[in-house]
């Protein structure tokens, strides 16, 4: 397949070309703080759940919303942000997104209640939605074609770097400062990034931008919020059949169905639903969503296992998570070599089976299991993830015509974010319900508590331990019951996550292609069989 003709001379102005690597550094700095923030928050959730003055006394449901508010706003506005960047100028949108993210970070650091934290996290998500797609769009406009793959690889490596240093940074901050420092640390980085952005980065825009799909954006955000709120509410109440829970979740499904209908009929859709007629594309998208569904839900409870049950500090917890990120940094760049040898289908399915096995292995963890076993599990989880994310990302980018690469990238990112949000909601709800039921079945002391304390103690393991500190002689028995109930709930939730990973493996085994297609097949113009070199 021959590439389209390109001008003989460089497309990038010489002044911009000379500072392209400095520009890439600024883009990575912007990307770093957006990704870093979520990995820092994962370490801080136990501290935030602790009653004031140490934390905010957030319930498990409120913690889930603190994470999901950011993710859902980010995912819901990703396409709109891309369209605005094309229309208004990518540099303007990028700087504006950074400023909003910085303001949201400063306000989140000073939150006086869980509700305020959720609101300011949503504001941070709004800023992040304008940062991430614009960084890649700017990159594509400052590097020549032959250097773009190398630049994109470094750009993508920024995500792995953020995953690696986020927990350590969060742990260091929490060891020396109050919980709000994990958000306040973003502010000086944002200021530096904005100054460098204004000085170094050129602006660019699409000369023929499409119209913005406002109706589609509103429908997608409203539908996702309603659906996830219903799921979280069901887990918080321990009852998924109540009219409020069912009504909210079904309303979310109805709004999302309306979104699909609207996108099919719109002449300027946020998402071209026709993309999903391509089975390879749909399978790769589904695999990414399901992987992050399983992974984010399990990561959510692993923090409580290491800190609440095992007694590790936030900094130690961050260090314990390093093998997960290290494996991705090591194997993600090399996953393509495995694909060349055994094909996309075998590589991706194998990675998912490995991930499912490690999620199921959480059922062997107890209160005194040697911690090195958890480290090995994290490393193998990261290895499995690396052999899923790289091949599926390549498949997504190759399954659509080259001119649709921006839309393909945005779709991949959106489904990853939404899959992670739903994973935290669903598996967090499973954890909450199993914990509450397990605690009630393990201690008579809980039934003897006043109604207010009994309800509070059943909310989460942190809430139970907080009540245990207040009740004197009965504290030891209640704390032991809390550990046992949490371990049982963790085992149940891990098996759910493993089941989701197995489902994803079935999807990839059935629908992803085997070995890389040959060049003659690609030359026939089949969008599902684009050669890897193009």
PDB file of N, CA, C and O in Angstrom, residues 466-496:
ATOM      1  N   UNK A 466     -12.991   3.089  62.564  1.00  0.00           N
ATOM      2  CA  UNK A 466     -13.225   4.353  63.248  1.00  0.00           C
ATOM      3  C   UNK A 466     -14.184   4.190  64.413  1.00  0.00           C
ATOM      4  O   UNK A 466     -13.982   4.756  65.496  1.00  0.00           O
ATOM      5  N   UNK A 467     -15.245   3.409  64.218  1.00  0.00           N
ATOM      6  CA  UNK A 467     -16.198   3.135  65.303  1.00  0.00           C
ATOM      7  C   UNK A 467     -15.527   2.312  66.390  1.00  0.00           C
ATOM      8  O   UNK A 467     -15.743   2.534  67.586  1.00  0.00           O
ATOM      9  N   UNK A 468     -14.677   1.351  65.984  1.00  0.00           N
ATOM     10  CA  UNK A 468     -14.005   0.481  66.962  1.00  0.00           C
ATOM     11  C   UNK A 468     -13.168   1.286  67.942  1.00  0.00           C
ATOM     12  O   UNK A 468     -13.035   0.915  69.120  1.00  0.00           O
ATOM     13  N   UNK A 469     -12.596   2.401  67.472  1.00  0.00           N
ATOM     14  CA  UNK A 469     -11.777   3.230  68.361  1.00  0.00           C
ATOM     15  C   UNK A 469     -12.601   3.901  69.454  1.00  0.00           C
ATOM     16  O   UNK A 469     -12.058   4.326  70.471  1.00  0.00           O
ATOM     17  N   UNK A 470     -13.914   3.991  69.225  1.00  0.00           N
ATOM     18  CA  UNK A 470     -14.772   4.721  70.167  1.00  0.00           C
ATOM     19  C   UNK A 470     -15.443   3.837  71.215  1.00  0.00           C
ATOM     20  O   UNK A 470     -15.999   4.347  72.174  1.00  0.00           O
ATOM     21  N   UNK A 471     -15.398   2.501  71.006  1.00  0.00           N
ATOM     22  CA  UNK A 471     -16.267   1.659  71.848  1.00  0.00           C
ATOM     23  C   UNK A 471     -15.515   0.872  72.905  1.00  0.00           C
ATOM     24  O   UNK A 471     -16.088   0.025  73.576  1.00  0.00           O
ATOM     25  N   UNK A 472     -14.221   1.121  73.068  1.00  0.00           N
ATOM     26  CA  UNK A 472     -13.482   0.556  74.189  1.00  0.00           C
ATOM     27  C   UNK A 472     -13.265  -0.935  74.122  1.00  0.00           C
ATOM     28  O   UNK A 472     -12.694  -1.445  73.162  1.00  0.00           O
ATOM     29  N   UNK A 473     -13.731  -1.678  75.138  1.00  0.00           N
ATOM     30  CA  UNK A 473     -13.388  -3.098  75.275  1.00  0.00           C
ATOM     31  C   UNK A 473     -13.794  -3.959  74.075  1.00  0.00           C
ATOM     32  O   UNK A 473     -13.159  -4.973  73.800  1.00  0.00           O
ATOM     33  N   UNK A 474     -14.857  -3.579  73.386  1.00  0.00           N
ATOM     34  CA  UNK A 474     -15.316  -4.393  72.252  1.00  0.00           C
ATOM     35  C   UNK A 474     -14.550  -4.123  70.959  1.00  0.00           C
ATOM     36  O   UNK A 474     -14.792  -4.750  69.933  1.00  0.00           O
ATOM     37  N   UNK A 475     -13.587  -3.181  71.011  1.00  0.00           N
ATOM     38  CA  UNK A 475     -12.928  -2.731  69.785  1.00  0.00           C
ATOM     39  C   UNK A 475     -12.171  -3.855  69.093  1.00  0.00           C
ATOM     40  O   UNK A 475     -12.226  -3.992  67.869  1.00  0.00           O
ATOM     41  N   UNK A 476     -11.456  -4.687  69.880  1.00  0.00           N
ATOM     42  CA  UNK A 476     -10.637  -5.720  69.255  1.00  0.00           C
ATOM     43  C   UNK A 476     -11.476  -6.697  68.446  1.00  0.00           C
ATOM     44  O   UNK A 476     -11.148  -7.054  67.315  1.00  0.00           O
ATOM     45  N   UNK A 477     -12.579  -7.138  69.033  1.00  0.00           N
ATOM     46  CA  UNK A 477     -13.437  -8.080  68.325  1.00  0.00           C
ATOM     47  C   UNK A 477     -14.022  -7.475  67.066  1.00  0.00           C
ATOM     48  O   UNK A 477     -14.105  -8.144  66.024  1.00  0.00           O
ATOM     49  N   UNK A 478     -14.412  -6.200  67.125  1.00  0.00           N
ATOM     50  CA  UNK A 478     -14.989  -5.540  65.958  1.00  0.00           C
ATOM     51  C   UNK A 478     -13.935  -5.340  64.875  1.00  0.00           C
ATOM     52  O   UNK A 478     -14.202  -5.521  63.681  1.00  0.00           O
ATOM     53  N   UNK A 479     -12.712  -4.979  65.277  1.00  0.00           N
ATOM     54  CA  UNK A 479     -11.630  -4.786  64.308  1.00  0.00           C
ATOM     55  C   UNK A 479     -11.275  -6.103  63.623  1.00  0.00           C
ATOM     56  O   UNK A 479     -11.055  -6.144  62.400  1.00  0.00           O
ATOM     57  N   UNK A 480     -11.224  -7.201  64.390  1.00  0.00           N
ATOM     58  CA  UNK A 480     -10.948  -8.509  63.785  1.00  0.00           C
ATOM     59  C   UNK A 480     -12.048  -8.899  62.802  1.00  0.00           C
ATOM     60  O   UNK A 480     -11.774  -9.444  61.727  1.00  0.00           O
ATOM     61  N   UNK A 481     -13.297  -8.625  63.190  1.00  0.00           N
ATOM     62  CA  UNK A 481     -14.415  -8.934  62.301  1.00  0.00           C
ATOM     63  C   UNK A 481     -14.341  -8.101  61.022  1.00  0.00           C
ATOM     64  O   UNK A 481     -14.664  -8.579  59.928  1.00  0.00           O
ATOM     65  N   UNK A 482     -13.891  -6.840  61.166  1.00  0.00           N
ATOM     66  CA  UNK A 482     -13.764  -5.970  59.990  1.00  0.00           C
ATOM     67  C   UNK A 482     -12.726  -6.524  59.020  1.00  0.00           C
ATOM     68  O   UNK A 482     -12.946  -6.565  57.802  1.00  0.00           O
ATOM     69  N   UNK A 483     -11.573  -6.969  59.552  1.00  0.00           N
ATOM     70  CA  UNK A 483     -10.537  -7.547  58.682  1.00  0.00           C
ATOM     71  C   UNK A 483     -11.063  -8.776  57.946  1.00  0.00           C
ATOM     72  O   UNK A 483     -10.872  -8.937  56.733  1.00  0.00           O
ATOM     73  N   UNK A 484     -11.738  -9.656  58.696  1.00  0.00           N
ATOM     74  CA  UNK A 484     -12.245 -10.891  58.089  1.00  0.00           C
ATOM     75  C   UNK A 484     -13.305 -10.593  57.035  1.00  0.00           C
ATOM     76  O   UNK A 484     -13.315 -11.199  55.950  1.00  0.00           O
ATOM     77  N   UNK A 485     -14.204  -9.648  57.345  1.00  0.00           N
ATOM     78  CA  UNK A 485     -15.263  -9.304  56.385  1.00  0.00           C
ATOM     79  C   UNK A 485     -14.681  -8.667  55.139  1.00  0.00           C
ATOM     80  O   UNK A 485     -15.129  -8.941  54.019  1.00  0.00           O
ATOM     81  N   UNK A 486     -13.649  -7.818  55.310  1.00  0.00           N
ATOM     82  CA  UNK A 486     -13.058  -7.171  54.144  1.00  0.00           C
ATOM     83  C   UNK A 486     -12.345  -8.191  53.262  1.00  0.00           C
ATOM     84  O   UNK A 486     -12.451  -8.136  52.027  1.00  0.00           O
ATOM     85  N   UNK A 487     -11.595  -9.118  53.863  1.00  0.00           N
ATOM     86  CA  UNK A 487     -10.894 -10.120  53.070  1.00  0.00           C
ATOM     87  C   UNK A 487     -11.888 -10.955  52.269  1.00  0.00           C
ATOM     88  O   UNK A 487     -11.658 -11.252  51.091  1.00  0.00           O
ATOM     89  N   UNK A 488     -13.010 -11.330  52.904  1.00  0.00           N
ATOM     90  CA  UNK A 488     -14.038 -12.076  52.175  1.00  0.00           C
ATOM     91  C   UNK A 488     -14.585 -11.251  51.008  1.00  0.00           C
ATOM     92  O   UNK A 488     -14.724 -11.753  49.883  1.00  0.00           O
ATOM     93  N   UNK A 489     -14.863  -9.968  51.278  1.00  0.00           N
ATOM     94  CA  UNK A 489     -15.399  -9.092  50.229  1.00  0.00           C
ATOM     95  C   UNK A 489     -14.383  -8.908  49.102  1.00  0.00           C
ATOM     96  O   UNK A 489     -14.744  -8.878  47.917  1.00  0.00           O
ATOM     97  N   UNK A 490     -13.107  -8.785  49.455  1.00  0.00           N
ATOM     98  CA  UNK A 490     -12.060  -8.639  48.450  1.00  0.00           C
ATOM     99  C   UNK A 490     -11.981  -9.883  47.565  1.00  0.00           C
ATOM    100  O   UNK A 490     -11.838  -9.776  46.339  1.00  0.00           O
ATOM    101  N   UNK A 491     -12.088 -11.053  48.171  1.00  0.00           N
ATOM    102  CA  UNK A 491     -12.034 -12.290  47.392  1.00  0.00           C
ATOM    103  C   UNK A 491     -13.206 -12.382  46.417  1.00  0.00           C
ATOM    104  O   UNK A 491     -13.035 -12.752  45.247  1.00  0.00           O
ATOM    105  N   UNK A 492     -14.394 -12.022  46.883  1.00  0.00           N
ATOM    106  CA  UNK A 492     -15.579 -12.044  46.016  1.00  0.00           C
ATOM    107  C   UNK A 492     -15.402 -11.072  44.848  1.00  0.00           C
ATOM    108  O   UNK A 492     -15.648 -11.402  43.683  1.00  0.00           O
ATOM    109  N   UNK A 493     -14.952  -9.858  45.165  1.00  0.00           N
ATOM    110  CA  UNK A 493     -14.790  -8.828  44.137  1.00  0.00           C
ATOM    111  C   UNK A 493     -13.720  -9.219  43.130  1.00  0.00           C
ATOM    112  O   UNK A 493     -13.869  -8.988  41.921  1.00  0.00           O
ATOM    113  N   UNK A 494     -12.623  -9.822  43.597  1.00  0.00           N
ATOM    114  CA  UNK A 494     -11.554 -10.245  42.701  1.00  0.00           C
ATOM    115  C   UNK A 494     -12.042 -11.282  41.697  1.00  0.00           C
ATOM    116  O   UNK A 494     -11.655 -11.262  40.520  1.00  0.00           O
ATOM    117  N   UNK A 495     -12.893 -12.194  42.145  1.00  0.00           N
ATOM    118  CA  UNK A 495     -13.436 -13.207  41.232  1.00  0.00           C
ATOM    119  C   UNK A 495     -14.337 -12.566  40.184  1.00  0.00           C
ATOM    120  O   UNK A 495     -14.349 -13.005  39.025  1.00  0.00           O
ATOM    121  N   UNK A 496     -15.094 -11.545  40.568  1.00  0.00           N
ATOM    122  CA  UNK A 496     -15.884 -10.795  39.581  1.00  0.00           C
ATOM    123  C   UNK A 496     -14.955 -10.159  38.548  1.00  0.00           C
ATOM    124  O   UNK A 496     -15.210 -10.222  37.340  1.00  0.00           O
TER     125      UNK A 496
END
